[in-house]
PDB file of C-alpha atoms in Angstrom:
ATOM      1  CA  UNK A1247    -129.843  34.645  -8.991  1.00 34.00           C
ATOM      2  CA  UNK A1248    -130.725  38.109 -11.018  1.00 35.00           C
ATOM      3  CA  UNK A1249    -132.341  37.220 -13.931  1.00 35.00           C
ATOM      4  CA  UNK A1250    -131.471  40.102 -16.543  1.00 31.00           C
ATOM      5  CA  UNK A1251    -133.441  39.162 -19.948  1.00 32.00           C
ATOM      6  CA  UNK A1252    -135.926  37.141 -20.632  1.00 33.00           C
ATOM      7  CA  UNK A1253    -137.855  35.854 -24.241  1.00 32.00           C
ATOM      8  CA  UNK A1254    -140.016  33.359 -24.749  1.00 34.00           C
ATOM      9  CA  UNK A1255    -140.411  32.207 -27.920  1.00 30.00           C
ATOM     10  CA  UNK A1256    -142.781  29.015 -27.190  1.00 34.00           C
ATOM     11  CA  UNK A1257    -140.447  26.602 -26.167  1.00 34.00           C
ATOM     12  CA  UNK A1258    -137.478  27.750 -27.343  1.00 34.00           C
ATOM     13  CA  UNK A1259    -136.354  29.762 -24.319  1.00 37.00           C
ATOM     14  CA  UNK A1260    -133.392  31.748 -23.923  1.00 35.00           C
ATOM     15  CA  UNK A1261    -132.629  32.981 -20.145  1.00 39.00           C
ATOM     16  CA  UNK A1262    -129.880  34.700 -19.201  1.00 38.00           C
ATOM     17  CA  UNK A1263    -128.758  34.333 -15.612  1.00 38.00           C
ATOM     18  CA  UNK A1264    -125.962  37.089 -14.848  1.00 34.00           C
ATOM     19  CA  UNK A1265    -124.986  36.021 -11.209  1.00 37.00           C
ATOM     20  CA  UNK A1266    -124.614  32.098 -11.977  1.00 38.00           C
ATOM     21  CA  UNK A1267    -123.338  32.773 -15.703  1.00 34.00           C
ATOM     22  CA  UNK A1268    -125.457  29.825 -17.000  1.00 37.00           C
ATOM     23  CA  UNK A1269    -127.353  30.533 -20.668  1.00 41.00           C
ATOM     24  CA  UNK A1270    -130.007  28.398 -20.917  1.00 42.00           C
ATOM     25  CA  UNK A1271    -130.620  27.972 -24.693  1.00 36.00           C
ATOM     26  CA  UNK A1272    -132.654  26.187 -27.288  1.00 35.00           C
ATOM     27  CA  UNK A1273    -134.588  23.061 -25.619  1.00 39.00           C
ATOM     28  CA  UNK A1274    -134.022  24.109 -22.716  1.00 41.00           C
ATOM     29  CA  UNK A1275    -131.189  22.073 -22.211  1.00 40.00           C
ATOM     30  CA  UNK A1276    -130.364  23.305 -18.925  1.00 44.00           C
ATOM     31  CA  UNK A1277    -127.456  22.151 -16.482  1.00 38.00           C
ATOM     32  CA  UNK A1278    -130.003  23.179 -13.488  1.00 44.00           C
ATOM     33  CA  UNK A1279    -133.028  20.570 -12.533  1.00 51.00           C
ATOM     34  CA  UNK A1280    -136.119  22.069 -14.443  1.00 53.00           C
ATOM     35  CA  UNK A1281    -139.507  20.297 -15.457  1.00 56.00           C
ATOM     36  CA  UNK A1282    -141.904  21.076 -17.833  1.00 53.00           C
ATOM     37  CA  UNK A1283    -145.339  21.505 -16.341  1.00 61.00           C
ATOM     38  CA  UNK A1284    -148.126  22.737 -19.102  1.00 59.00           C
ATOM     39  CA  UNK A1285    -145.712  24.800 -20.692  1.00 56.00           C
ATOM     40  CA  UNK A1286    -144.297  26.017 -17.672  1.00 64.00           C
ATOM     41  CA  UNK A1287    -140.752  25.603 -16.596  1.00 60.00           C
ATOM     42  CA  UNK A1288    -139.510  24.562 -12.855  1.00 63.00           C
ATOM     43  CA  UNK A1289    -135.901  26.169 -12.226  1.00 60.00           C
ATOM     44  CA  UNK A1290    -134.888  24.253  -8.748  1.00 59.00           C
ATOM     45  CA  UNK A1291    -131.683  26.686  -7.686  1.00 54.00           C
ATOM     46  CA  UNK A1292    -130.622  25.778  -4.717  1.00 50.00           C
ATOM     47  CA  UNK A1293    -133.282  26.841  -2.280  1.00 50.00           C
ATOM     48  CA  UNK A1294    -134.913  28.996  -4.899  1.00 53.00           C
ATOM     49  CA  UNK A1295    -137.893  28.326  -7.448  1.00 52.00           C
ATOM     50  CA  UNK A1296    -138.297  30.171 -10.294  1.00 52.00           C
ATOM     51  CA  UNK A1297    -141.177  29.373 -12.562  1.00 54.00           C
ATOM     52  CA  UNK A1298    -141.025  30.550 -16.255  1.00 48.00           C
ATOM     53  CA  UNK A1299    -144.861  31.292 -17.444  1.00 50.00           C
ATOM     54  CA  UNK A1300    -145.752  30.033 -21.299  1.00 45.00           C
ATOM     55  CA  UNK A1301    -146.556  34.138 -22.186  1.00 44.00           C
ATOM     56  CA  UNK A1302    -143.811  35.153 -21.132  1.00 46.00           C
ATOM     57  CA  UNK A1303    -142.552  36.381 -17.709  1.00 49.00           C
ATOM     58  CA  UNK A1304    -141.438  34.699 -14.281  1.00 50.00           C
ATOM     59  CA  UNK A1305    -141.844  34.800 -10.546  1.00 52.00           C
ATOM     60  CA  UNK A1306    -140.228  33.022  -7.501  1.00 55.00           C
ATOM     61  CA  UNK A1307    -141.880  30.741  -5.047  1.00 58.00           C
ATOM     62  CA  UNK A1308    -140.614  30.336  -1.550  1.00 61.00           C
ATOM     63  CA  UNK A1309    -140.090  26.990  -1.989  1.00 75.00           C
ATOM     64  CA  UNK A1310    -140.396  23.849  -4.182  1.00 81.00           C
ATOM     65  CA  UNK A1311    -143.823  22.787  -2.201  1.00 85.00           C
ATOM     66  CA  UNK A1312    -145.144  26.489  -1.954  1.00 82.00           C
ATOM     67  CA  UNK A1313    -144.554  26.486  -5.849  1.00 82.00           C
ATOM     68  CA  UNK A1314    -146.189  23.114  -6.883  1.00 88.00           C
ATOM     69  CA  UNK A1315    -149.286  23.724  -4.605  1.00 87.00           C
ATOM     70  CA  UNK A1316    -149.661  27.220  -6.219  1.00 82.00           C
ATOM     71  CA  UNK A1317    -149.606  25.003  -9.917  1.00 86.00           C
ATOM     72  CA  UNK A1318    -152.129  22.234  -8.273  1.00 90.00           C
ATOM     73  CA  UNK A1319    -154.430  25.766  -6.802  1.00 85.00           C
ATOM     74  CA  UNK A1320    -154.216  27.313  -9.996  1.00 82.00           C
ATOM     75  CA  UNK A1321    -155.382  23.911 -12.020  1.00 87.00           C
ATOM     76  CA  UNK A1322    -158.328  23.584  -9.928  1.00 86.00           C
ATOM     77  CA  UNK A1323    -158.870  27.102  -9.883  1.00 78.00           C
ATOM     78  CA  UNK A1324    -159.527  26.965 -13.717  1.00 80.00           C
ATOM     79  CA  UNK A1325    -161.178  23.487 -13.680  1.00 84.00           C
ATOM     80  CA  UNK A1326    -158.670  22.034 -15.013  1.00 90.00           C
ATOM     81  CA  UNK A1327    -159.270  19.137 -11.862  1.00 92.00           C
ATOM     82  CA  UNK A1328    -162.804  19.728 -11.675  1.00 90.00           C
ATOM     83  CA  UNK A1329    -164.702  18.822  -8.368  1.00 88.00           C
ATOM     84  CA  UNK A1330    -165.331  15.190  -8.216  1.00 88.00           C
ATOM     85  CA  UNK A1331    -162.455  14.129  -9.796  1.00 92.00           C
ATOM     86  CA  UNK A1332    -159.120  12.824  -8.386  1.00 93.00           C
ATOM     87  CA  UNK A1333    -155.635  14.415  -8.790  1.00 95.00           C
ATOM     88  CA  UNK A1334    -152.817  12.420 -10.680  1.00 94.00           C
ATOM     89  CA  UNK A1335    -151.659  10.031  -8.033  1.00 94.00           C
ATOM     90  CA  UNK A1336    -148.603  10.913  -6.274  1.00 94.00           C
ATOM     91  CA  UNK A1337    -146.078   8.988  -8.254  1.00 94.00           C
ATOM     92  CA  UNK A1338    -147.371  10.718 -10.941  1.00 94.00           C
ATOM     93  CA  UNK A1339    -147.037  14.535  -9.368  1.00 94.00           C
ATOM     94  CA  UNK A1340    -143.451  13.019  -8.559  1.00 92.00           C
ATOM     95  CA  UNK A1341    -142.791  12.541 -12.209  1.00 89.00           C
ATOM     96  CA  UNK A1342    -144.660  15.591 -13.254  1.00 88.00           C
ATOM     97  CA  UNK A1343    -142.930  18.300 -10.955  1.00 86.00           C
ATOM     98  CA  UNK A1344    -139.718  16.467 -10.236  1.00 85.00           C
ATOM     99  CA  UNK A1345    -139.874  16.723  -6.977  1.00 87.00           C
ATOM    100  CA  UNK A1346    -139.587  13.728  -3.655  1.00 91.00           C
ATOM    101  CA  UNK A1347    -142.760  11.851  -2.653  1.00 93.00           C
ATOM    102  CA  UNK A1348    -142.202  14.396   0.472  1.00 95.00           C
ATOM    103  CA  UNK A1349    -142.484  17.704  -1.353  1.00 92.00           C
ATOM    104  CA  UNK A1350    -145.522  16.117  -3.032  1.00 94.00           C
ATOM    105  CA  UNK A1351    -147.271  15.244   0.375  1.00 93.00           C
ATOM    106  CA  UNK A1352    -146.318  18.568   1.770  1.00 92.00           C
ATOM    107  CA  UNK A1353    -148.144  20.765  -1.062  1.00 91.00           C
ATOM    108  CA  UNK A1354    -150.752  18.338  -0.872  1.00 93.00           C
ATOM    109  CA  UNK A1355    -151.502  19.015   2.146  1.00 89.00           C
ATOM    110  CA  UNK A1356    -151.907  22.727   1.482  1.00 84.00           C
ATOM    111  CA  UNK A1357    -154.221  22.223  -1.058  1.00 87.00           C
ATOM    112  CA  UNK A1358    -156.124  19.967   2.198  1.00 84.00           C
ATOM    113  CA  UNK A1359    -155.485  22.925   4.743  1.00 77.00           C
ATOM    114  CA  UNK A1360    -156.909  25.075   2.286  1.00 75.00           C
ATOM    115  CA  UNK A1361    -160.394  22.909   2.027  1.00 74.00           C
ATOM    116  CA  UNK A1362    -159.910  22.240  -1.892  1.00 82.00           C
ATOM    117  CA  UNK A1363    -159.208  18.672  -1.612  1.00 86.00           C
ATOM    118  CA  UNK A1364    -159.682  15.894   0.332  1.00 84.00           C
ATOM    119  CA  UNK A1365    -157.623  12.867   0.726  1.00 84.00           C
ATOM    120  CA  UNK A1366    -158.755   9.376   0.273  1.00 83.00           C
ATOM    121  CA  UNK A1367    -157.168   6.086   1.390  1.00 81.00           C
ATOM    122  CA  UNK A1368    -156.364   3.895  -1.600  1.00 85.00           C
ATOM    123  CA  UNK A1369    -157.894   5.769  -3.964  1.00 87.00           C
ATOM    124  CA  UNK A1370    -155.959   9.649  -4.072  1.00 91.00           C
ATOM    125  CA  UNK A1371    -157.160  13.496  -3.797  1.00 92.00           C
ATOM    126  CA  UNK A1372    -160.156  14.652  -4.839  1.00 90.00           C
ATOM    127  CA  UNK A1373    -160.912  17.709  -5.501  1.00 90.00           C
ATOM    128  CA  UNK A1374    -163.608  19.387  -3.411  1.00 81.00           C
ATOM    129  CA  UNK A1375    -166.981  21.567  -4.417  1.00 72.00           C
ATOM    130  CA  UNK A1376    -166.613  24.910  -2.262  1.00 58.00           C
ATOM    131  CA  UNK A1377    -168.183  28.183  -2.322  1.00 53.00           C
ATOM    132  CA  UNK A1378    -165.675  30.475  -3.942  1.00 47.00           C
ATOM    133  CA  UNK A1379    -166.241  32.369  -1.214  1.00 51.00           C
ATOM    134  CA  UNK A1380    -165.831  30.177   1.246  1.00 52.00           C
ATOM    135  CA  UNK A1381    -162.482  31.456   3.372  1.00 57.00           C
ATOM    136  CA  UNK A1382    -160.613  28.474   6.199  1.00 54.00           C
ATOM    137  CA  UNK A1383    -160.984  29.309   9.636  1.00 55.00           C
ATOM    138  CA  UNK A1384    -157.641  27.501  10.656  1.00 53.00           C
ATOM    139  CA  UNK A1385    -154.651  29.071   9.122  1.00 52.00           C
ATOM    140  CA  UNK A1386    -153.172  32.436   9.296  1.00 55.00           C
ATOM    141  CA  UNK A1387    -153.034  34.309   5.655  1.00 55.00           C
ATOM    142  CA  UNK A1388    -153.079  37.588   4.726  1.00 56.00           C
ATOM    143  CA  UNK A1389    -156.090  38.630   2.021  1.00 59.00           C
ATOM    144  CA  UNK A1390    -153.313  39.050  -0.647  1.00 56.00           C
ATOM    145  CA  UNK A1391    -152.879  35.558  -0.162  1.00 55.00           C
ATOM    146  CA  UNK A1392    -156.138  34.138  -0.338  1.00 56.00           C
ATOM    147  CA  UNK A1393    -156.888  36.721  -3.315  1.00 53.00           C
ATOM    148  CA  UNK A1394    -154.461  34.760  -5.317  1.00 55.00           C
ATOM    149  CA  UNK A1395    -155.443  30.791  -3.925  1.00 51.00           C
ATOM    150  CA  UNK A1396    -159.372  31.367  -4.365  1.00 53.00           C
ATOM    151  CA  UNK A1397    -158.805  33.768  -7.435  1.00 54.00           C
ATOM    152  CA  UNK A1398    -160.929  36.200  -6.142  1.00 56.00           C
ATOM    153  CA  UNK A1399    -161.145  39.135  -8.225  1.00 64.00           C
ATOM    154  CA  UNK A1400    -160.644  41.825  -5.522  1.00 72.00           C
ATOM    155  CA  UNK A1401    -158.924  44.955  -4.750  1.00 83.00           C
ATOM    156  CA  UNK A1402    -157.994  46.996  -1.620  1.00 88.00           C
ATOM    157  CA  UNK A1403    -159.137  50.421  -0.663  1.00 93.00           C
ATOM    158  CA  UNK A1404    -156.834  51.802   2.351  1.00 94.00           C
ATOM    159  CA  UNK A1405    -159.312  54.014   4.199  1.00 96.00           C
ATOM    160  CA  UNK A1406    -156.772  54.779   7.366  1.00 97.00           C
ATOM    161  CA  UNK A1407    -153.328  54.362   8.636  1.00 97.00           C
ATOM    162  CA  UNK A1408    -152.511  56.387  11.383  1.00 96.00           C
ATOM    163  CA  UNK A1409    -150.044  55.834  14.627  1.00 97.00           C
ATOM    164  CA  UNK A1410    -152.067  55.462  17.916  1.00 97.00           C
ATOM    165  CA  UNK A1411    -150.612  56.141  21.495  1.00 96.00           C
ATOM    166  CA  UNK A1412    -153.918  54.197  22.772  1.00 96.00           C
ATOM    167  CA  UNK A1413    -155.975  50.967  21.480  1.00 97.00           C
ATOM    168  CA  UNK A1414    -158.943  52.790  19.667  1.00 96.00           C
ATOM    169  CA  UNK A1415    -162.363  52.779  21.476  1.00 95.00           C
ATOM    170  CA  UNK A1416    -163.770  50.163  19.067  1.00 94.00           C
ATOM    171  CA  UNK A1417    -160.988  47.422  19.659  1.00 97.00           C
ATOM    172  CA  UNK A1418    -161.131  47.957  23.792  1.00 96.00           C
ATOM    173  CA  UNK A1419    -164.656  45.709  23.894  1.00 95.00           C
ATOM    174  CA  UNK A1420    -162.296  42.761  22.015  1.00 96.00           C
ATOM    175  CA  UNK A1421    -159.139  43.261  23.791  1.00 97.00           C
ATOM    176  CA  UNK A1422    -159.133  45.236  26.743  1.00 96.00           C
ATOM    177  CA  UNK A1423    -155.774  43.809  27.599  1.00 95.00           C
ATOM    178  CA  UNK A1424    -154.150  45.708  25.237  1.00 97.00           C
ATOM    179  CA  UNK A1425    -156.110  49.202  25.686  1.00 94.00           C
ATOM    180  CA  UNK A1426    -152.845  51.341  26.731  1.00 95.00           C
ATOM    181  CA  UNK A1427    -150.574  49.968  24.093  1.00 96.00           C
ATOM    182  CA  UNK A1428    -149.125  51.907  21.118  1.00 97.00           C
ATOM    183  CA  UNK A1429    -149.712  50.689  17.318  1.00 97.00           C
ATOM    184  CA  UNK A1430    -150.438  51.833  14.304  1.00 98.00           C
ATOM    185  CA  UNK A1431    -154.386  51.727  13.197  1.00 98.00           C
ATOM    186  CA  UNK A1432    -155.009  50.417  10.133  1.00 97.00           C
ATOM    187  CA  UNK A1433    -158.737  50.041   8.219  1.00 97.00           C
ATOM    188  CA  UNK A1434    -159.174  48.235   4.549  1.00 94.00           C
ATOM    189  CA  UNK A1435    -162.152  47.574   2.579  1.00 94.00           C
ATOM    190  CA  UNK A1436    -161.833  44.412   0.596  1.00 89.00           C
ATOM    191  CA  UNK A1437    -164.182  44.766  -2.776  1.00 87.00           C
ATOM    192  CA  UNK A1438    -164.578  41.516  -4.207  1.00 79.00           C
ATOM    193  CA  UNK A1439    -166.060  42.129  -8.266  1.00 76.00           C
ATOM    194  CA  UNK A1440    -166.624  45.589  -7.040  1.00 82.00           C
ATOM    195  CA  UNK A1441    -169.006  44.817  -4.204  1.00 85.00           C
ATOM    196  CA  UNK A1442    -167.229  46.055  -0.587  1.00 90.00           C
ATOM    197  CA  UNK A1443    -167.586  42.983   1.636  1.00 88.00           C
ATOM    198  CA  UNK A1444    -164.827  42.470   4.049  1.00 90.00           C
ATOM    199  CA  UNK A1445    -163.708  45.971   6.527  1.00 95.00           C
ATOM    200  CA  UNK A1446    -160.340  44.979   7.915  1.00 93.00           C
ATOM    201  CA  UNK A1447    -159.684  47.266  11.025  1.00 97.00           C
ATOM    202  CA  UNK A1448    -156.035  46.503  11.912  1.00 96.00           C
ATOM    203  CA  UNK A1449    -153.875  47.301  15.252  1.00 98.00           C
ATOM    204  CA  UNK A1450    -150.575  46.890  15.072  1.00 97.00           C
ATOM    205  CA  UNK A1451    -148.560  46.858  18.063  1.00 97.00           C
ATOM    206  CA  UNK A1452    -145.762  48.944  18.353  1.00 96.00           C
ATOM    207  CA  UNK A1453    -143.261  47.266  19.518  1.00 94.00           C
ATOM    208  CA  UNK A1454    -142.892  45.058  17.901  1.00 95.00           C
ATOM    209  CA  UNK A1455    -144.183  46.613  14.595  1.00 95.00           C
ATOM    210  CA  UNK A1456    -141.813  50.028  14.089  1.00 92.00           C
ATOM    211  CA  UNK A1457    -143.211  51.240  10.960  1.00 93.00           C
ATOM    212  CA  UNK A1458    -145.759  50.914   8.465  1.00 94.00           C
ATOM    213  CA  UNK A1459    -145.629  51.980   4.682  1.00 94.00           C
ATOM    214  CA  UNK A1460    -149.706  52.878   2.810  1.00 91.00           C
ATOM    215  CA  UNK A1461    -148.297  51.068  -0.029  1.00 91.00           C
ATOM    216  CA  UNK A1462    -147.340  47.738   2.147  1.00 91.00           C
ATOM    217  CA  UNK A1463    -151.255  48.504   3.648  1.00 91.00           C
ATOM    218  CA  UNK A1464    -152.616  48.594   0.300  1.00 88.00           C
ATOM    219  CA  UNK A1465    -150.684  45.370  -0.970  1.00 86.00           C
ATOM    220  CA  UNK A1466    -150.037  42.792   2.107  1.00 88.00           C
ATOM    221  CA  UNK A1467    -148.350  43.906   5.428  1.00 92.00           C
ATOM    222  CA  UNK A1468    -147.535  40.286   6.284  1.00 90.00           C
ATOM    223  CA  UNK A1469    -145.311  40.093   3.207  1.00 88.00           C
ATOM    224  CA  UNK A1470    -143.671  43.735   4.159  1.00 93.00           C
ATOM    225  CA  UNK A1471    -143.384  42.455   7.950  1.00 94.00           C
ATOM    226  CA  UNK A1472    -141.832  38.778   6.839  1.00 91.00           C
ATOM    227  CA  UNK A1473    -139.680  40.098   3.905  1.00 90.00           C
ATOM    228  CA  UNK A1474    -138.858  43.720   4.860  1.00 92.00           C
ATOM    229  CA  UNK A1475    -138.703  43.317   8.824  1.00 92.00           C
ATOM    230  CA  UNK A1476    -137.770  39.799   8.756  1.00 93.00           C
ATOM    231  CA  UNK A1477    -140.412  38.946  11.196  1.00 94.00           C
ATOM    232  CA  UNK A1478    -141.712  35.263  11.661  1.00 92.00           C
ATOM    233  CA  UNK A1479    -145.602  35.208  11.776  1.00 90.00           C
ATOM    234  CA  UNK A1480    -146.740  32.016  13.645  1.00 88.00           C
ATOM    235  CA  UNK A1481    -150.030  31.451  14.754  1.00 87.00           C
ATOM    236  CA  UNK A1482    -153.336  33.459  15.848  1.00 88.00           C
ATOM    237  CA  UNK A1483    -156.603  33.178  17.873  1.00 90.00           C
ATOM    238  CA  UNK A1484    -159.747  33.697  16.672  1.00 89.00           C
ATOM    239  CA  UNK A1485    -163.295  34.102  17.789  1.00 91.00           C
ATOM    240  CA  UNK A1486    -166.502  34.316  15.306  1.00 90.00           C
ATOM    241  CA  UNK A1487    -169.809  36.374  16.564  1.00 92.00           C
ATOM    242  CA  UNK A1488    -172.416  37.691  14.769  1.00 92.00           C
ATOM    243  CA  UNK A1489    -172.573  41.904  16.213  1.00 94.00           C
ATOM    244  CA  UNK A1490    -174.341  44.901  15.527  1.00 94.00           C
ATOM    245  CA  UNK A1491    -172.306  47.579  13.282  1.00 96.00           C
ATOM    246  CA  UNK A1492    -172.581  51.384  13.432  1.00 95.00           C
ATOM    247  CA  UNK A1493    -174.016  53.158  10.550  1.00 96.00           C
ATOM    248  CA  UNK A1494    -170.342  53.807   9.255  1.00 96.00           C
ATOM    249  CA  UNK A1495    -169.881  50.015   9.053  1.00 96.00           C
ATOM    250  CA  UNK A1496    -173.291  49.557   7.414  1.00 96.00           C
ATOM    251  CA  UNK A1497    -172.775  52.286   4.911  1.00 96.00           C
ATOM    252  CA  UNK A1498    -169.415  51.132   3.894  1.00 96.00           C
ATOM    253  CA  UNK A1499    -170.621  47.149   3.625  1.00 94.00           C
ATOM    254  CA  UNK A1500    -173.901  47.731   1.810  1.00 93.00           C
ATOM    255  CA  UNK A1501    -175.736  46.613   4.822  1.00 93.00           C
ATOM    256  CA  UNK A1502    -179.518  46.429   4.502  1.00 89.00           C
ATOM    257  CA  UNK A1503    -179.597  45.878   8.660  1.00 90.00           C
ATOM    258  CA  UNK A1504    -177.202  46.377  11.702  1.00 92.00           C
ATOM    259  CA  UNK A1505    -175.786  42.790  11.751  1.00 93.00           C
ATOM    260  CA  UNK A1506    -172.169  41.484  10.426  1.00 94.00           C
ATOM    261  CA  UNK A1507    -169.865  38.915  10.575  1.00 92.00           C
ATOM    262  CA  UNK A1508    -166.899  40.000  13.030  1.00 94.00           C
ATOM    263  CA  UNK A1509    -163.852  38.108  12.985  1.00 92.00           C
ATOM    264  CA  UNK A1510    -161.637  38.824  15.765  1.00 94.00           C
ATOM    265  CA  UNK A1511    -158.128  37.823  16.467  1.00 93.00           C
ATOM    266  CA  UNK A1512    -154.860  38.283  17.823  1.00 95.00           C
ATOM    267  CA  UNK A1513    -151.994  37.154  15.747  1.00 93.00           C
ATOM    268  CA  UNK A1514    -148.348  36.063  17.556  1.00 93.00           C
ATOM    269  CA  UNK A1515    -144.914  35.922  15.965  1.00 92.00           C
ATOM    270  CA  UNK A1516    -143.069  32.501  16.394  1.00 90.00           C
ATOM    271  CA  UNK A1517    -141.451  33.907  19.514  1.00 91.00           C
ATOM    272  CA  UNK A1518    -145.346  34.307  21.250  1.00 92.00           C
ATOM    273  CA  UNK A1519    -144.994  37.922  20.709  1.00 94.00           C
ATOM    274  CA  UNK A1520    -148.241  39.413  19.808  1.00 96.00           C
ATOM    275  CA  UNK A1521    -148.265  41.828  17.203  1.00 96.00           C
ATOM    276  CA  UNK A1522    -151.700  42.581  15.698  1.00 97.00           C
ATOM    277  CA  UNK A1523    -155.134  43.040  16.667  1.00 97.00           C
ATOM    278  CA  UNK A1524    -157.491  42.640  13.936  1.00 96.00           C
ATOM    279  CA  UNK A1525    -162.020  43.394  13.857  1.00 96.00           C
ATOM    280  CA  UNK A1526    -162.546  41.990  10.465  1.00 93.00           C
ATOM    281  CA  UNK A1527    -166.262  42.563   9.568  1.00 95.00           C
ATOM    282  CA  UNK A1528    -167.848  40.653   6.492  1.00 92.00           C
ATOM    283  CA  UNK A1529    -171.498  40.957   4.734  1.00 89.00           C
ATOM    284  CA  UNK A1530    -173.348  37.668   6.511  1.00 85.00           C
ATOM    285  CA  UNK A1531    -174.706  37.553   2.692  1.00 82.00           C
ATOM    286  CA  UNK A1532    -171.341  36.624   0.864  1.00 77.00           C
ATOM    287  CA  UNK A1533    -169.115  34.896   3.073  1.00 68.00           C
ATOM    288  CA  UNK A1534    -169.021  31.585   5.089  1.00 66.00           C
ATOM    289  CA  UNK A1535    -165.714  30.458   7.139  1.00 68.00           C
ATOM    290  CA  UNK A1536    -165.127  26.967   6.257  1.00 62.00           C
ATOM    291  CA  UNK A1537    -163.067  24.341   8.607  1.00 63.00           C
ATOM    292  CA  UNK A1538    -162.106  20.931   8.330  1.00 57.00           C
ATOM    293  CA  UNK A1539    -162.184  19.043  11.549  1.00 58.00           C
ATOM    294  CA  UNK A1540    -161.054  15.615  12.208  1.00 55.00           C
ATOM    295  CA  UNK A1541    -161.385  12.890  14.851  1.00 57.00           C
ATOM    296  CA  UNK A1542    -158.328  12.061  16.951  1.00 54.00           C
ATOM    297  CA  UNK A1543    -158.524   9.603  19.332  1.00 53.00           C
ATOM    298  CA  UNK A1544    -156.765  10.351  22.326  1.00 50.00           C
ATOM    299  CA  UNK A1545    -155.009   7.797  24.274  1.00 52.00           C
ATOM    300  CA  UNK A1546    -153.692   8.217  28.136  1.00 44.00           C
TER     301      UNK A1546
END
């Protein structure tokens, strides 16, 4: 679906769709399955969501569940479920989003795998009090990602990109494995409110990774490698230390000693291939990694 013209005129919405030929017009009397939500309107095409803002404007969400847990993030995000209390009850988010009990459990349980809310038997979801700052272990997102789901005000700085023949002297400590393989090195500063916390150093291995755009470095390379390479990223390991940092490191974090955060990992496409190396330093001062672990009895 191409969407060629949109105005929003409070409710009264006109949309014209040129590949479908549908007109969606006063009401929004649509022959499509929409929902209101705040102002907001669901367009459930096929395998497509598109969700048209109150101000005007639209954007597409990978999927029905990826679209109502953004909604749900975004309503805590502004309070609007304040920590403490409970989230309508499913039935209700049913009703509310149009969507199966299913689709409802699923985003719900983003919202859990993210650590905002926590399920409880016979009562519902309440919403969590985190640190804003407070990033999940498990998972694998890119920081475009979790810029938009913690609504951290940040921005990117691109401080290299260059094609290696070798793994760089600082990553052969992490991963020796890897120390005569090709990739493309890749360092980021993350400022969060204008305060640099967060130096991603990237390697990318090449193969699989065959190119590498500085505007897809400044914005998210997982969405360029998923949407533009059509690449399935899967999984990752990750170890947590505490290390000492070079004055480089310290100068560009702010550091008032040698010590930082290091996050390192290897990340694997769904096929096990591995495909990036990352050192991901943070000030010990403004981040904690939050996980949520649970019991699971084992039976043999």
């Amino acid at each position: 679906m191409k969407v060629s013209a949109f105005i929003n005129l409070d409710l009264n919405t006109i949309l014209v769709c040129t590949s479908c030929q549908y007109y969606f017009m006063k009401k929004l009397t649509f022959l499509l399955n929409k929902h209101f939500v705040d102002n907001k309107v669901f367009l459930y095409l096929s395998k497509q969501v598109y969700i048209i803002k109150d101000k005007g404007g639209f954007f597409m969400a990978q999927s029905k569940v990826s679209a109502i847990a953004q909604d749900l993030v975004d309503k805590i995000k502004h309070q609007q479920y304040k920590p403490g209390e409970y989230l309508p009850s499913e039935h209700q988010l049913m009703d509310l989003y149009g969507a199966s009990r299913e689709t409802i459990r699923k985003a719900l349980t983003s919202l859990t795998d993210l650590g905002l809310i926590q399920k409880i038997r016979g009562k519902g979801s309440i919403v969590l009090n985190l640190d804003r700052y407070a990033f999940p272990i498990s998972g694998i997102s890119s920081f475009a990602e979790l810029n938009n789901q913690l609504g951290l005000k940040a921005e990117t700085k691109v401080l290299l990109l260059q094609k290696e023949e070798h793994l760089p002297t600082g990553f052969i400590k992490y991963f020796p494995e890897e120390k005569n393989s090709a990739g493309f090195h890749l360092e980021r500063l993350r400022l969060i409110e204008g305060q640099a916390d967060v130096l991603d150093c990237d390697y990318l291995l090449s193969p699989p990774i065959n190119s590498l755009p500085k505007d897809a470095a400044k914005t998210s390379i997982y969405n360029y490698l998923e949407n533009k390479e059509k690449l399935e990223i899967s999984y990752a390991t990750k170890e947590i230390s505490v290390c000492t940092v070079n004055q480089r490191i310290r100068d560009l974090l702010q550091l008032d000693n040698e010590l930082a955060v290091l996050v390192a990992s290897r990340n694997y496409l769904a096929d096990t291939t591995k495909f990036e190396l990352t050192l991901s330093y943070h000030r010990p001062d403004k981040f904690k990694f939050v996980d949520f672990a649970r019991r699971k009895k084992i039976k043999f």
